[in-house]
Coordinates of N, CA, C and O in Angstrom, one line a residue:
X1 N 7.4 38.3 152.2 CA 7.0 39.6 151.7 C 8.0 40.2 150.7 O 9.2 40.0 150.7
X2 N 7.4 40.8 149.7 CA 8.3 41.6 148.8 C 8.6 42.9 149.4 O 7.7 43.7 149.6
X3 N 9.8 43.1 149.8 CA 10.2 44.3 150.5 C 9.8 45.6 149.7 O 9.3 46.6 150.3
X4 N 10.1 45.6 148.4 CA 9.9 46.8 147.7 C 8.4 47.1 147.5 O 7.9 48.3 147.5
X5 N 7.5 46.1 147.4 CA 6.1 46.3 147.3 C 5.3 46.2 148.6 O 4.2 46.7 148.6
X6 N 5.9 45.6 149.6 CA 5.3 45.5 150.9 C 4.0 44.8 150.8 O 3.0 45.1 151.5
X7 N 3.9 43.8 150.0 CA 2.7 42.9 149.9 C 3.2 41.5 149.9 O 4.3 41.2 149.5
X8 N 2.3 40.6 150.5 CA 2.7 39.2 150.5 C 2.9 38.6 149.0 O 2.2 39.1 148.1
X9 N 3.9 37.7 148.9 CA 4.2 37.2 147.6 C 3.0 36.6 146.9 O 2.7 36.8 145.7
X10 N 2.2 35.8 147.7 CA 1.0 35.2 147.1 C 0.0 36.2 146.5 O -0.6 36.0 145.5
X11 N -0.1 37.4 147.1 CA -1.0 38.4 146.6 C -0.4 39.0 145.3 O -1.1 39.3 144.3
X12 N 0.9 39.2 145.3 CA 1.6 39.7 144.1 C 1.4 38.7 142.9 O 1.0 39.1 141.8
X13 N 1.6 37.4 143.2 CA 1.5 36.4 142.2 C 0.1 36.4 141.6 O -0.2 36.3 140.4
X14 N -0.9 36.4 142.5 CA -2.3 36.3 142.1 C -2.7 37.5 141.3 O -3.4 37.4 140.3
X15 N -2.1 38.7 141.6 CA -2.4 39.9 140.8 C -1.9 39.8 139.4 O -2.3 40.5 138.5
X16 N -0.9 38.9 139.2 CA -0.3 38.8 137.9 C -1.0 37.7 137.0 O -0.6 37.5 135.9
X17 N -1.9 37.0 137.6 CA -2.6 36.0 136.9 C -1.8 34.7 136.7 O -2.0 34.0 135.7
X18 N -0.9 34.4 137.5 CA -0.1 33.2 137.4 C -0.1 32.5 138.8 O -0.6 33.0 139.8
X19 N 0.3 31.2 138.8 CA 0.2 30.4 140.0 C 1.5 30.4 140.8 O 1.6 29.9 141.9
X20 N 2.5 31.0 140.2 CA 3.8 31.1 140.9 C 4.5 32.4 140.4 O 4.1 33.0 139.5
X21 N 5.6 32.8 141.1 CA 6.3 34.0 140.6 C 6.9 33.7 139.3 O 7.3 32.6 138.9
X22 N 7.1 34.8 138.5 CA 7.8 34.7 137.2 C 9.2 34.5 137.4 O 9.8 34.9 138.5
X23 N 9.9 33.9 136.5 CA 11.4 33.7 136.6 C 12.0 34.1 135.3 O 11.4 34.2 134.2
X24 N 13.3 34.5 135.4 CA 14.1 34.8 134.2 C 15.5 34.2 134.5 O 16.0 34.4 135.6
X25 N 16.0 33.5 133.6 CA 17.3 32.8 133.7 C 17.3 32.0 135.0 O 18.4 31.9 135.7
X26 N 16.2 31.4 135.4 CA 16.1 30.5 136.5 C 16.1 31.3 137.9 O 16.2 30.7 138.9
X27 N 15.9 32.6 137.8 CA 15.8 33.4 139.0 C 14.5 34.2 139.1 O 13.9 34.5 138.1
X28 N 14.0 34.4 140.3 CA 12.7 35.1 140.4 C 12.8 36.5 139.7 O 13.8 37.2 139.8
X29 N 11.7 36.8 139.1 CA 11.6 38.1 138.4 C 10.3 38.8 138.8 O 9.3 38.5 138.4
X30 N 10.5 39.7 139.8 CA 9.3 40.4 140.4 C 9.0 41.6 139.6 O 9.4 42.7 140.0
X31 N 8.4 41.4 138.4 CA 8.0 42.5 137.6 C 6.5 42.4 137.3 O 6.0 41.2 137.2
X32 N 5.8 43.5 137.3 CA 4.3 43.4 137.0 C 4.2 43.2 135.5 O 5.1 43.5 134.7
X33 N 3.0 42.9 135.1 CA 2.7 42.8 133.6 C 2.9 44.1 132.9 O 3.2 44.2 131.8
X34 N 2.6 45.2 133.7 CA 2.8 46.5 133.1 C 4.2 46.8 132.8 O 4.6 47.3 131.8
X35 N 5.1 46.4 133.8 CA 6.6 46.6 133.5 C 7.1 45.7 132.4 O 7.9 46.1 131.6
X36 N 6.5 44.4 132.3 CA 6.9 43.5 131.3 C 6.6 44.1 129.9 O 7.3 43.8 128.9
X37 N 5.5 44.9 129.8 CA 5.1 45.5 128.6 C 5.9 46.8 128.3 O 6.3 47.1 127.2
X38 N 6.1 47.6 129.3 CA 6.7 49.0 129.1 C 8.2 49.0 129.0 O 8.7 49.7 128.2
X39 N 8.9 48.2 129.8 CA 10.3 48.2 129.8 C 10.9 48.0 128.4 O 11.8 48.7 127.9
X40 N 10.5 46.9 127.7 CA 11.0 46.7 126.3 C 10.8 47.9 125.4 O 11.6 48.2 124.6
X41 N 9.6 48.5 125.5 CA 9.3 49.6 124.6 C 10.2 50.8 125.0 O 10.7 51.5 124.1
X42 N 10.4 51.1 126.3 CA 11.3 52.1 126.7 C 12.7 51.9 126.2 O 13.4 52.8 125.8
X43 N 13.2 50.7 126.4 CA 14.6 50.3 126.0 C 14.8 50.5 124.5 O 15.8 51.1 124.1
X44 N 13.8 50.1 123.7 CA 13.9 50.2 122.3 C 13.9 51.7 121.9 O 14.6 52.1 121.0
X45 N 13.0 52.5 122.5 CA 12.9 53.9 122.1 C 14.0 54.7 122.6 O 14.5 55.6 121.9
X46 N 14.5 54.5 123.8 CA 15.5 55.4 124.4 C 16.9 54.9 124.1 O 17.9 55.7 124.2
X47 N 17.1 53.6 123.8 CA 18.4 53.0 123.5 C 19.5 53.4 124.6 O 20.5 54.0 124.3
X48 N 19.2 53.1 125.8 CA 20.1 53.6 126.9 C 21.5 53.0 126.9 O 21.6 51.8 126.6
X49 N 22.4 53.8 127.2 CA 23.8 53.2 127.3 C 24.0 52.5 128.6 O 24.7 51.6 128.8
X50 N 23.2 53.0 129.6 CA 23.3 52.5 131.0 C 21.9 52.4 131.5 O 21.1 53.3 131.4
X51 N 21.6 51.2 132.2 CA 20.3 51.1 132.9 C 20.7 50.8 134.4 O 21.5 49.9 134.7
X52 N 20.1 51.6 135.3 CA 20.4 51.4 136.7 C 19.2 50.8 137.4 O 18.1 51.4 137.2
X53 N 19.4 49.7 138.0 CA 18.3 49.0 138.6 C 18.5 49.0 140.1 O 19.6 48.8 140.6
X54 N 17.5 49.4 140.9 CA 17.6 49.4 142.3 C 16.9 48.2 142.9 O 15.7 48.0 142.7
X55 N 17.6 47.4 143.7 CA 17.0 46.2 144.3 C 17.3 45.0 143.4 O 16.5 44.6 142.7
X56 N 18.5 44.4 143.6 CA 18.9 43.3 142.7 C 18.2 42.0 143.0 O 18.0 41.2 142.1
X57 N 17.8 41.8 144.3 CA 17.1 40.5 144.6 C 18.1 39.4 144.3 O 19.3 39.5 144.7
X58 N 17.7 38.4 143.6 CA 18.6 37.3 143.2 C 19.2 37.5 141.9 O 19.9 36.6 141.4
X59 N 19.0 38.6 141.2 CA 19.6 38.9 139.9 C 18.8 38.9 138.7 O 19.1 39.4 137.7
X60 N 17.6 38.2 138.8 CA 16.8 38.0 137.6 C 16.3 39.3 137.0 O 16.2 39.5 135.8
X61 N 16.0 40.3 137.9 CA 15.5 41.6 137.4 C 16.6 42.5 136.8 O 16.4 43.5 136.2
X62 N 17.9 42.1 136.9 CA 19.0 42.7 136.2 C 19.3 42.0 134.9 O 19.7 42.6 133.9
X63 N 19.2 40.7 134.9 CA 19.5 39.9 133.7 C 18.4 40.2 132.6 O 18.7 40.2 131.4
X64 N 17.2 40.4 133.1 CA 16.1 40.6 132.1 C 16.3 41.8 131.2 O 16.3 41.7 130.0
X65 N 16.6 43.0 131.8 CA 16.8 44.2 130.9 C 18.1 44.0 130.1 O 18.1 44.6 129.0
X66 N 19.0 43.3 130.6 CA 20.2 43.0 129.8 C 19.9 42.2 128.5 O 20.3 42.5 127.4
X67 N 19.0 41.2 128.7 CA 18.6 40.4 127.6 C 17.7 41.2 126.6 O 17.8 41.1 125.4
X68 N 16.8 42.0 127.2 CA 15.9 42.9 126.4 C 16.8 43.8 125.5 O 16.5 44.0 124.3
X69 N 17.7 44.5 126.2 CA 18.6 45.4 125.4 C 19.3 44.7 124.3 O 19.4 45.2 123.2
X70 N 19.9 43.6 124.6 CA 20.6 42.8 123.7 C 19.7 42.4 122.5 O 20.1 42.4 121.3
X71 N 18.5 42.0 122.8 CA 17.5 41.6 121.7 C 17.2 42.8 120.8 O 16.9 42.6 119.6
X72 N 17.4 44.0 121.3 CA 17.2 45.2 120.5 C 18.5 45.7 119.8 O 18.6 46.8 119.3
X73 N 19.5 44.9 119.9 CA 20.8 45.2 119.3 C 21.6 46.2 120.1 O 22.5 46.8 119.5
X74 N 21.3 46.4 121.3 CA 22.0 47.4 122.2 C 23.1 46.7 123.0 O 22.9 45.5 123.4
X75 N 24.1 47.5 123.4 CA 25.1 46.9 124.3 C 25.0 47.7 125.6 O 26.0 48.2 126.1
X76 N 23.8 47.9 126.2 CA 23.6 48.7 127.4 C 24.3 48.0 128.6 O 24.4 46.8 128.7
X77 N 24.9 48.8 129.4 CA 25.5 48.4 130.6 C 24.4 48.5 131.7 O 23.7 49.5 131.8
X78 N 24.3 47.4 132.5 CA 23.3 47.4 133.6 C 24.1 47.5 134.9 O 25.0 46.7 135.1
X79 N 23.6 48.4 135.7 CA 24.1 48.5 137.1 C 23.0 48.2 138.0 O 21.9 48.8 138.0
X80 N 23.2 47.1 138.9 CA 22.2 46.7 139.8 C 22.7 46.8 141.2 O 23.7 46.4 141.5
X81 N 21.9 47.5 142.0 CA 22.3 47.8 143.4 C 21.4 47.2 144.4 O 20.2 47.3 144.3
X82 N 22.0 46.6 145.4 CA 21.3 46.0 146.5 C 22.1 46.0 147.8 O 23.4 46.1 147.7
X83 N 21.5 45.9 148.9 CA 22.3 45.8 150.2 C 23.0 44.5 150.4 O 23.9 44.4 151.1
X84 N 22.6 43.5 149.7 CA 23.2 42.2 149.8 C 23.8 41.8 148.5 O 23.4 42.2 147.4
X85 N 24.9 41.0 148.5 CA 25.6 40.5 147.3 C 24.7 39.6 146.5 O 23.9 38.9 147.1
X86 N 24.9 39.6 145.2 CA 24.2 38.7 144.3 C 25.2 37.7 143.8 O 26.3 38.1 143.4
X87 N 24.8 36.4 143.7 CA 25.7 35.4 143.2 C 25.5 35.1 141.7 O 25.4 34.0 141.3
X88 N 25.5 36.2 141.0 CA 25.4 36.1 139.5 C 26.6 36.7 138.8 O 27.0 37.8 139.3
X89 N 27.1 36.1 137.8 CA 28.1 36.8 137.0 C 27.6 36.9 135.6 O 27.2 35.9 135.0
X90 N 27.6 38.1 135.1 CA 27.3 38.4 133.7 C 28.0 39.6 133.3 O 27.9 40.6 134.0
X91 N 28.7 39.6 132.2 CA 29.6 40.7 131.7 C 28.8 41.9 131.5 O 29.3 43.0 131.6
X92 N 27.5 41.8 131.2 CA 26.6 43.0 130.9 C 26.1 43.7 132.2 O 25.6 44.8 132.1
X93 N 26.2 43.0 133.3 CA 25.7 43.5 134.6 C 26.7 43.7 135.6 O 27.5 42.8 135.9
X94 N 26.7 44.9 136.2 CA 27.6 45.2 137.3 C 26.8 45.3 138.6 O 26.0 46.2 138.8
X95 N 26.9 44.2 139.4 CA 26.2 44.2 140.7 C 27.0 44.9 141.7 O 28.2 44.7 141.9
X96 N 26.4 45.9 142.3 CA 27.0 46.7 143.4 C 26.3 46.5 144.7 O 25.1 46.5 144.7
X97 N 27.1 46.4 145.8 CA 26.5 46.3 147.1 C 26.5 47.7 147.7 O 27.5 48.4 147.8
X98 N 25.3 48.1 148.2 CA 25.2 49.4 148.8 C 23.7 49.7 149.1 O 22.8 49.0 148.7
X99 N 23.5 50.8 149.7 CA 22.2 51.3 150.2 C 21.6 52.2 149.1 O 22.2 53.3 148.8
X100 N 20.5 51.9 148.5 CA 19.9 52.7 147.5 C 19.4 54.0 148.1 O 19.1 55.0 147.3
X101 N 19.3 54.1 149.4 CA 19.0 55.4 150.0 C 20.2 56.4 150.0 O 20.0 57.5 150.4
X102 N 21.3 55.9 149.7 CA 22.6 56.7 149.6 C 23.3 56.4 148.3 O 24.4 56.0 148.2
X103 N 22.6 56.7 147.2 CA 23.1 56.5 145.9 C 24.4 57.2 145.6 O 25.2 56.8 144.8
X104 N 24.6 58.4 146.2 CA 25.8 59.2 146.0 C 27.0 58.4 146.5 O 28.1 58.6 145.9
X105 N 26.8 57.4 147.4 CA 28.0 56.6 147.8 C 28.2 55.4 146.9 O 29.3 54.9 146.9
X106 N 27.1 55.0 146.2 CA 27.2 53.8 145.4 C 27.6 54.1 144.0 O 28.3 53.4 143.3
X107 N 27.1 55.3 143.5 CA 27.3 55.7 142.1 C 28.2 56.8 142.0 O 27.9 57.9 141.4
X108 N 29.4 56.6 142.5 CA 30.4 57.7 142.5 C 30.9 58.0 141.1 O 31.5 59.0 140.8
X109 N 30.7 57.0 140.2 CA 31.2 57.2 138.8 C 30.1 57.6 137.8 O 30.2 57.4 136.6
X110 N 29.0 58.1 138.3 CA 27.8 58.4 137.6 C 28.1 59.2 136.3 O 27.5 58.9 135.2
X111 N 29.0 60.2 136.4 CA 29.3 61.0 135.2 C 30.0 60.3 134.2 O 30.1 60.7 133.0
X112 N 30.6 59.1 134.5 CA 31.4 58.3 133.5 C 30.6 57.2 132.8 O 31.2 56.5 132.0
X113 N 29.4 57.0 133.2 CA 28.6 55.9 132.7 C 28.1 56.2 131.3 O 27.9 57.3 130.9
X114 N 28.1 55.1 130.4 CA 27.7 55.3 129.0 C 26.2 55.9 129.0 O 25.4 55.6 129.7
X115 N 26.1 56.9 128.1 CA 24.8 57.5 127.9 C 24.4 57.4 126.4 O 25.2 57.0 125.6
X116 N 23.2 57.6 126.0 CA 22.1 58.3 126.8 C 21.6 57.3 127.8 O 21.6 56.1 127.7

C-alpha cells in the first residue's frame, strides 16, 4: 500500500497508464501525471530557494525536484522529511528523520531557510 494515498500500488500504477511504478535515479517516484506536469511549472515560476517534501520514501521524490530545479538553473535546497532514514546522499537534499505531524520539531530552522 502507498501509505500517503492509502491505495494499493497496482491501482496507483494502473491509474498512471504504466505497467510498473515510475522511477527517478533508480528509486520509486510516486507522483501522479498531474504532479509531473505541475511541479516543473511551479518550480520555474516560483524559483523557490527551499522545497520541503513530506514523505521521503526511498528518496526518489526528493531527487526529482532537485533535478527539476537544477534544470531551471536554480540552486534550490530540498528538505525531505520521513519517519525512517533514507540511504541517499545528495548535496542538494537534506533528509531529515521526524514525524510530519510535528513539523515544529523537525523544522526548527524554518526561519533560516533560503527563500522565496
